[in-house]
Amino acid sequence: MRQFRNITGTQWGMCLLAGFFLAIHFVLWFESLNYTSVTSSTVLVTLQPLFAFVGGSLIFGERLRFPAISGGLLAITGSFIIGWGDMQISGSALFGDQLALLAAGAVTIYFLIGQSVRKDLSLFPYTFIVYGASAFYLLIYCLVTGDALTGYSSKEWGWFFALALIPTLFGQTVFNGLVKWFSTTTISMSILGEPVGTAILAYYILHDHISIRQIVGGSVILLGIGMFIWFNRASRQAVHTEVAQVKS
């Protein structure tokens, strides 16, 4: 409670704004699944690094070396290799793809706000306010659209609970914790590893077959992420060296 009492008006506003963009992300992404394939939607949502490259540069003045950017683009290419066979460019599928792309932009803004606020605000009050605000906005959306809030089976409630617990509390909260020390660009790059992890888990848990396209695409993703981390680390070290020289 002491942490909440010390939150400034500006921090409250930024947290509520972050919750708004998180809600927008969920609405756009889940709505896109009504029009396009899961694979196509997921691949387009993972284009977050493209928005993060621009946002990080304009807002935080981040300097990325060309090799690091090339690694990011390579990882994105790998994501497209995995989903290429299921992607469609026609009619309603194109509309769904556009919604997924807007969802990627919304979640990038959400992380950029978090990168700014989390410098001075600890994890618990930040996530409590942001998740609460997002839930409130989504409740308003459901009431306006007339979506049912009750009447679901116990199995579906179980899935709802699992979605709230694992991807949100255990997933989003980890990102919100890391955004204090790592940039939105770096976090967005790590999200590109999702298709690789999904394929591995599906193989061991659901006994799904891993295709050659998934192997090639996954390898390209991991190579791209590795390049980004390596060259981005080298870039940060160079900046720290320059700062130290100026101070001396």
PDB file of N, CA and C in Angstrom, residues 74-135:
ATOM      1  N   LEU A  74      16.325 -11.005 -40.047  1.00  0.00           N
ATOM      2  CA  LEU A  74      16.516 -12.425 -40.357  1.00  0.00           C
ATOM      3  C   LEU A  74      15.580 -13.288 -39.519  1.00  0.00           C
ATOM      4  N   ALA A  75      15.433 -12.954 -38.225  1.00  0.00           N
ATOM      5  CA  ALA A  75      14.528 -13.703 -37.353  1.00  0.00           C
ATOM      6  C   ALA A  75      13.082 -13.571 -37.822  1.00  0.00           C
ATOM      7  N   ILE A  76      12.706 -12.369 -38.250  1.00  0.00           N
ATOM      8  CA  ILE A  76      11.357 -12.158 -38.774  1.00  0.00           C
ATOM      9  C   ILE A  76      11.140 -12.991 -40.030  1.00  0.00           C
ATOM     10  N   THR A  77      12.170 -13.072 -40.885  1.00  0.00           N
ATOM     11  CA  THR A  77      12.095 -13.905 -42.086  1.00  0.00           C
ATOM     12  C   THR A  77      11.853 -15.366 -41.722  1.00  0.00           C
ATOM     13  N   GLY A  78      12.537 -15.841 -40.676  1.00  0.00           N
ATOM     14  CA  GLY A  78      12.336 -17.215 -40.232  1.00  0.00           C
ATOM     15  C   GLY A  78      10.913 -17.458 -39.776  1.00  0.00           C
ATOM     16  N   SER A  79      10.317 -16.457 -39.123  1.00  0.00           N
ATOM     17  CA  SER A  79       8.934 -16.568 -38.686  1.00  0.00           C
ATOM     18  C   SER A  79       7.996 -16.704 -39.883  1.00  0.00           C
ATOM     19  N   PHE A  80       8.283 -15.960 -40.939  1.00  0.00           N
ATOM     20  CA  PHE A  80       7.465 -16.050 -42.147  1.00  0.00           C
ATOM     21  C   PHE A  80       7.654 -17.393 -42.844  1.00  0.00           C
ATOM     22  N   ILE A  81       8.862 -17.947 -42.782  1.00  0.00           N
ATOM     23  CA  ILE A  81       9.108 -19.262 -43.384  1.00  0.00           C
ATOM     24  C   ILE A  81       8.227 -20.318 -42.718  1.00  0.00           C
ATOM     25  N   ILE A  82       8.120 -20.247 -41.394  1.00  0.00           N
ATOM     26  CA  ILE A  82       7.292 -21.207 -40.670  1.00  0.00           C
ATOM     27  C   ILE A  82       5.821 -21.075 -41.063  1.00  0.00           C
ATOM     28  N   GLY A  83       5.326 -19.849 -41.160  1.00  0.00           N
ATOM     29  CA  GLY A  83       3.899 -19.653 -41.400  1.00  0.00           C
ATOM     30  C   GLY A  83       3.501 -19.463 -42.842  1.00  0.00           C
ATOM     31  N   TRP A  84       4.476 -19.504 -43.766  1.00  0.00           N
ATOM     32  CA  TRP A  84       4.170 -19.168 -45.156  1.00  0.00           C
ATOM     33  C   TRP A  84       3.090 -20.066 -45.762  1.00  0.00           C
ATOM     34  N   GLY A  85       3.139 -21.367 -45.493  1.00  0.00           N
ATOM     35  CA  GLY A  85       2.191 -22.298 -46.114  1.00  0.00           C
ATOM     36  C   GLY A  85       0.761 -22.080 -45.686  1.00  0.00           C
ATOM     37  N   ASP A  86       0.552 -21.430 -44.518  1.00  0.00           N
ATOM     38  CA  ASP A  86      -0.807 -21.232 -44.008  1.00  0.00           C
ATOM     39  C   ASP A  86      -1.302 -19.806 -44.198  1.00  0.00           C
ATOM     40  N   MET A  87      -0.470 -18.922 -44.755  1.00  0.00           N
ATOM     41  CA  MET A  87      -0.873 -17.537 -44.909  1.00  0.00           C
ATOM     42  C   MET A  87      -1.669 -17.343 -46.193  1.00  0.00           C
ATOM     43  N   GLN A  88      -2.678 -16.463 -46.104  1.00  0.00           N
ATOM     44  CA  GLN A  88      -3.535 -16.186 -47.245  1.00  0.00           C
ATOM     45  C   GLN A  88      -3.580 -14.679 -47.471  1.00  0.00           C
ATOM     46  N   ILE A  89      -3.738 -14.301 -48.721  1.00  0.00           N
ATOM     47  CA  ILE A  89      -3.844 -12.871 -49.046  1.00  0.00           C
ATOM     48  C   ILE A  89      -5.083 -12.685 -49.912  1.00  0.00           C
ATOM     49  N   SER A  90      -6.235 -12.718 -49.253  1.00  0.00           N
ATOM     50  CA  SER A  90      -7.485 -12.550 -49.990  1.00  0.00           C
ATOM     51  C   SER A  90      -8.613 -12.255 -49.021  1.00  0.00           C
ATOM     52  N   GLY A  91      -9.569 -11.440 -49.461  1.00  0.00           N
ATOM     53  CA  GLY A  91     -10.810 -11.209 -48.758  1.00  0.00           C
ATOM     54  C   GLY A  91     -10.687 -11.014 -47.265  1.00  0.00           C
ATOM     55  N   SER A  92     -11.466 -11.814 -46.525  1.00  0.00           N
ATOM     56  CA  SER A  92     -11.508 -11.685 -45.071  1.00  0.00           C
ATOM     57  C   SER A  92     -10.170 -12.018 -44.425  1.00  0.00           C
ATOM     58  N   ALA A  93      -9.395 -12.925 -45.047  1.00  0.00           N
ATOM     59  CA  ALA A  93      -8.089 -13.282 -44.486  1.00  0.00           C
ATOM     60  C   ALA A  93      -7.173 -12.062 -44.463  1.00  0.00           C
ATOM     61  N   LEU A  94      -7.239 -11.244 -45.513  1.00  0.00           N
ATOM     62  CA  LEU A  94      -6.421 -10.031 -45.560  1.00  0.00           C
ATOM     63  C   LEU A  94      -6.835  -9.068 -44.453  1.00  0.00           C
ATOM     64  N   PHE A  95      -8.137  -8.969 -44.193  1.00  0.00           N
ATOM     65  CA  PHE A  95      -8.623  -8.104 -43.112  1.00  0.00           C
ATOM     66  C   PHE A  95      -8.129  -8.608 -41.768  1.00  0.00           C
ATOM     67  N   GLY A  96      -8.164  -9.920 -41.569  1.00  0.00           N
ATOM     68  CA  GLY A  96      -7.657 -10.503 -40.337  1.00  0.00           C
ATOM     69  C   GLY A  96      -6.174 -10.254 -40.168  1.00  0.00           C
ATOM     70  N   ASP A  97      -5.420 -10.338 -41.256  1.00  0.00           N
ATOM     71  CA  ASP A  97      -3.981 -10.071 -41.200  1.00  0.00           C
ATOM     72  C   ASP A  97      -3.709  -8.623 -40.815  1.00  0.00           C
ATOM     73  N   GLN A  98      -4.542  -7.706 -41.314  1.00  0.00           N
ATOM     74  CA  GLN A  98      -4.372  -6.293 -40.974  1.00  0.00           C
ATOM     75  C   GLN A  98      -4.640  -6.053 -39.488  1.00  0.00           C
ATOM     76  N   LEU A  99      -5.648  -6.739 -38.938  1.00  0.00           N
ATOM     77  CA  LEU A  99      -5.938  -6.616 -37.514  1.00  0.00           C
ATOM     78  C   LEU A  99      -4.761  -7.131 -36.682  1.00  0.00           C
ATOM     79  N   ALA A 100      -4.179  -8.256 -37.112  1.00  0.00           N
ATOM     80  CA  ALA A 100      -3.032  -8.826 -36.396  1.00  0.00           C
ATOM     81  C   ALA A 100      -1.845  -7.871 -36.432  1.00  0.00           C
ATOM     82  N   LEU A 101      -1.643  -7.206 -37.556  1.00  0.00           N
ATOM     83  CA  LEU A 101      -0.533  -6.258 -37.674  1.00  0.00           C
ATOM     84  C   LEU A 101      -0.759  -5.056 -36.761  1.00  0.00           C
ATOM     85  N   LEU A 102      -1.996  -4.580 -36.674  1.00  0.00           N
ATOM     86  CA  LEU A 102      -2.311  -3.483 -35.761  1.00  0.00           C
ATOM     87  C   LEU A 102      -2.124  -3.925 -34.307  1.00  0.00           C
ATOM     88  N   ALA A 103      -2.425  -5.194 -34.032  1.00  0.00           N
ATOM     89  CA  ALA A 103      -2.223  -5.734 -32.681  1.00  0.00           C
ATOM     90  C   ALA A 103      -0.745  -5.708 -32.313  1.00  0.00           C
ATOM     91  N   ALA A 104       0.116  -5.980 -33.291  1.00  0.00           N
ATOM     92  CA  ALA A 104       1.562  -5.922 -33.052  1.00  0.00           C
ATOM     93  C   ALA A 104       1.988  -4.502 -32.700  1.00  0.00           C
ATOM     94  N   GLY A 105       1.428  -3.520 -33.391  1.00  0.00           N
ATOM     95  CA  GLY A 105       1.745  -2.126 -33.092  1.00  0.00           C
ATOM     96  C   GLY A 105       1.267  -1.718 -31.708  1.00  0.00           C
ATOM     97  N   ALA A 106       0.066  -2.185 -31.324  1.00  0.00           N
ATOM     98  CA  ALA A 106      -0.498  -1.833 -30.018  1.00  0.00           C
ATOM     99  C   ALA A 106       0.333  -2.400 -28.873  1.00  0.00           C
ATOM    100  N   VAL A 107       0.756  -3.660 -28.989  1.00  0.00           N
ATOM    101  CA  VAL A 107       1.525  -4.261 -27.896  1.00  0.00           C
ATOM    102  C   VAL A 107       2.930  -3.660 -27.821  1.00  0.00           C
ATOM    103  N   THR A 108       3.445  -3.172 -28.947  1.00  0.00           N
ATOM    104  CA  THR A 108       4.748  -2.494 -28.917  1.00  0.00           C
ATOM    105  C   THR A 108       4.649  -1.182 -28.143  1.00  0.00           C
ATOM    106  N   ILE A 109       3.570  -0.430 -28.362  1.00  0.00           N
ATOM    107  CA  ILE A 109       3.356   0.810 -27.605  1.00  0.00           C
ATOM    108  C   ILE A 109       3.227   0.496 -26.120  1.00  0.00           C
ATOM    109  N   TYR A 110       2.542  -0.606 -25.816  1.00  0.00           N
ATOM    110  CA  TYR A 110       2.393  -1.055 -24.427  1.00  0.00           C
ATOM    111  C   TYR A 110       3.753  -1.294 -23.770  1.00  0.00           C
ATOM    112  N   PHE A 111       4.649  -1.966 -24.475  1.00  0.00           N
ATOM    113  CA  PHE A 111       5.978  -2.228 -23.929  1.00  0.00           C
ATOM    114  C   PHE A 111       6.815  -0.958 -23.843  1.00  0.00           C
ATOM    115  N   LEU A 112       6.665  -0.049 -24.810  1.00  0.00           N
ATOM    116  CA  LEU A 112       7.408   1.208 -24.774  1.00  0.00           C
ATOM    117  C   LEU A 112       7.001   2.051 -23.560  1.00  0.00           C
ATOM    118  N   ILE A 113       5.707   2.060 -23.262  1.00  0.00           N
ATOM    119  CA  ILE A 113       5.242   2.773 -22.067  1.00  0.00           C
ATOM    120  C   ILE A 113       5.823   2.121 -20.820  1.00  0.00           C
ATOM    121  N   GLY A 114       5.801   0.786 -20.792  1.00  0.00           N
ATOM    122  CA  GLY A 114       6.361   0.062 -19.661  1.00  0.00           C
ATOM    123  C   GLY A 114       7.836   0.334 -19.480  1.00  0.00           C
ATOM    124  N   GLN A 115       8.570   0.434 -20.586  1.00  0.00           N
ATOM    125  CA  GLN A 115      10.004   0.715 -20.512  1.00  0.00           C
ATOM    126  C   GLN A 115      10.259   2.053 -19.836  1.00  0.00           C
ATOM    127  N   SER A 116       9.360   3.010 -20.057  1.00  0.00           N
ATOM    128  CA  SER A 116       9.510   4.336 -19.450  1.00  0.00           C
ATOM    129  C   SER A 116       9.089   4.326 -17.982  1.00  0.00           C
ATOM    130  N   VAL A 117       7.931   3.743 -17.687  1.00  0.00           N
ATOM    131  CA  VAL A 117       7.373   3.795 -16.332  1.00  0.00           C
ATOM    132  C   VAL A 117       8.150   2.913 -15.364  1.00  0.00           C
ATOM    133  N   ARG A 118       8.582   1.739 -15.822  1.00  0.00           N
ATOM    134  CA  ARG A 118       9.215   0.777 -14.925  1.00  0.00           C
ATOM    135  C   ARG A 118      10.595   1.223 -14.424  1.00  0.00           C
ATOM    136  N   LYS A 119      11.129   2.285 -14.975  1.00  0.00           N
ATOM    137  CA  LYS A 119      12.410   2.798 -14.483  1.00  0.00           C
ATOM    138  C   LYS A 119      12.278   3.283 -13.041  1.00  0.00           C
ATOM    139  N   ASP A 120      11.084   3.778 -12.674  1.00  0.00           N
ATOM    140  CA  ASP A 120      10.879   4.346 -11.346  1.00  0.00           C
ATOM    141  C   ASP A 120       9.777   3.652 -10.550  1.00  0.00           C
ATOM    142  N   LEU A 121       9.114   2.678 -11.154  1.00  0.00           N
ATOM    143  CA  LEU A 121       7.981   2.014 -10.495  1.00  0.00           C
ATOM    144  C   LEU A 121       8.253   0.519 -10.417  1.00  0.00           C
ATOM    145  N   SER A 122       8.055  -0.059  -9.229  1.00  0.00           N
ATOM    146  CA  SER A 122       8.333  -1.492  -9.054  1.00  0.00           C
ATOM    147  C   SER A 122       7.293  -2.349  -9.768  1.00  0.00           C
ATOM    148  N   LEU A 123       7.598  -3.630  -9.873  1.00  0.00           N
ATOM    149  CA  LEU A 123       6.815  -4.536 -10.717  1.00  0.00           C
ATOM    150  C   LEU A 123       5.382  -4.716 -10.235  1.00  0.00           C
ATOM    151  N   PHE A 124       5.196  -4.963  -8.924  1.00  0.00           N
ATOM    152  CA  PHE A 124       3.852  -5.306  -8.446  1.00  0.00           C
ATOM    153  C   PHE A 124       2.829  -4.199  -8.684  1.00  0.00           C
ATOM    154  N   PRO A 125       3.075  -2.964  -8.228  1.00  0.00           N
ATOM    155  CA  PRO A 125       2.060  -1.934  -8.485  1.00  0.00           C
ATOM    156  C   PRO A 125       1.841  -1.676  -9.968  1.00  0.00           C
ATOM    157  N   TYR A 126       2.910  -1.772 -10.761  1.00  0.00           N
ATOM    158  CA  TYR A 126       2.759  -1.546 -12.197  1.00  0.00           C
ATOM    159  C   TYR A 126       1.830  -2.578 -12.819  1.00  0.00           C
ATOM    160  N   THR A 127       2.117  -3.873 -12.583  1.00  0.00           N
ATOM    161  CA  THR A 127       1.293  -4.920 -13.194  1.00  0.00           C
ATOM    162  C   THR A 127      -0.124  -4.919 -12.623  1.00  0.00           C
ATOM    163  N   PHE A 128      -0.269  -4.616 -11.328  1.00  0.00           N
ATOM    164  CA  PHE A 128      -1.600  -4.593 -10.713  1.00  0.00           C
ATOM    165  C   PHE A 128      -2.481  -3.546 -11.392  1.00  0.00           C
ATOM    166  N   ILE A 129      -1.929  -2.354 -11.581  1.00  0.00           N
ATOM    167  CA  ILE A 129      -2.704  -1.274 -12.200  1.00  0.00           C
ATOM    168  C   ILE A 129      -2.962  -1.565 -13.675  1.00  0.00           C
ATOM    169  N   VAL A 130      -1.913  -1.996 -14.395  1.00  0.00           N
ATOM    170  CA  VAL A 130      -2.043  -2.225 -15.840  1.00  0.00           C
ATOM    171  C   VAL A 130      -3.016  -3.358 -16.131  1.00  0.00           C
ATOM    172  N   TYR A 131      -2.883  -4.487 -15.439  1.00  0.00           N
ATOM    173  CA  TYR A 131      -3.789  -5.609 -15.674  1.00  0.00           C
ATOM    174  C   TYR A 131      -5.216  -5.259 -15.269  1.00  0.00           C
ATOM    175  N   GLY A 132      -5.355  -4.545 -14.148  1.00  0.00           N
ATOM    176  CA  GLY A 132      -6.688  -4.138 -13.707  1.00  0.00           C
ATOM    177  C   GLY A 132      -7.344  -3.205 -14.705  1.00  0.00           C
ATOM    178  N   ALA A 133      -6.567  -2.233 -15.203  1.00  0.00           N
ATOM    179  CA  ALA A 133      -7.098  -1.291 -16.189  1.00  0.00           C
ATOM    180  C   ALA A 133      -7.480  -2.016 -17.478  1.00  0.00           C
ATOM    181  N   SER A 134      -6.609  -2.931 -17.919  1.00  0.00           N
ATOM    182  CA  SER A 134      -6.884  -3.680 -19.139  1.00  0.00           C
ATOM    183  C   SER A 134      -8.160  -4.501 -19.003  1.00  0.00           C
ATOM    184  N   ALA A 135      -8.330  -5.161 -17.842  1.00  0.00           N
ATOM    185  CA  ALA A 135      -9.537  -5.947 -17.599  1.00  0.00           C
ATOM    186  C   ALA A 135     -10.778  -5.062 -17.616  1.00  0.00           C
TER     187      ALA A 135
END
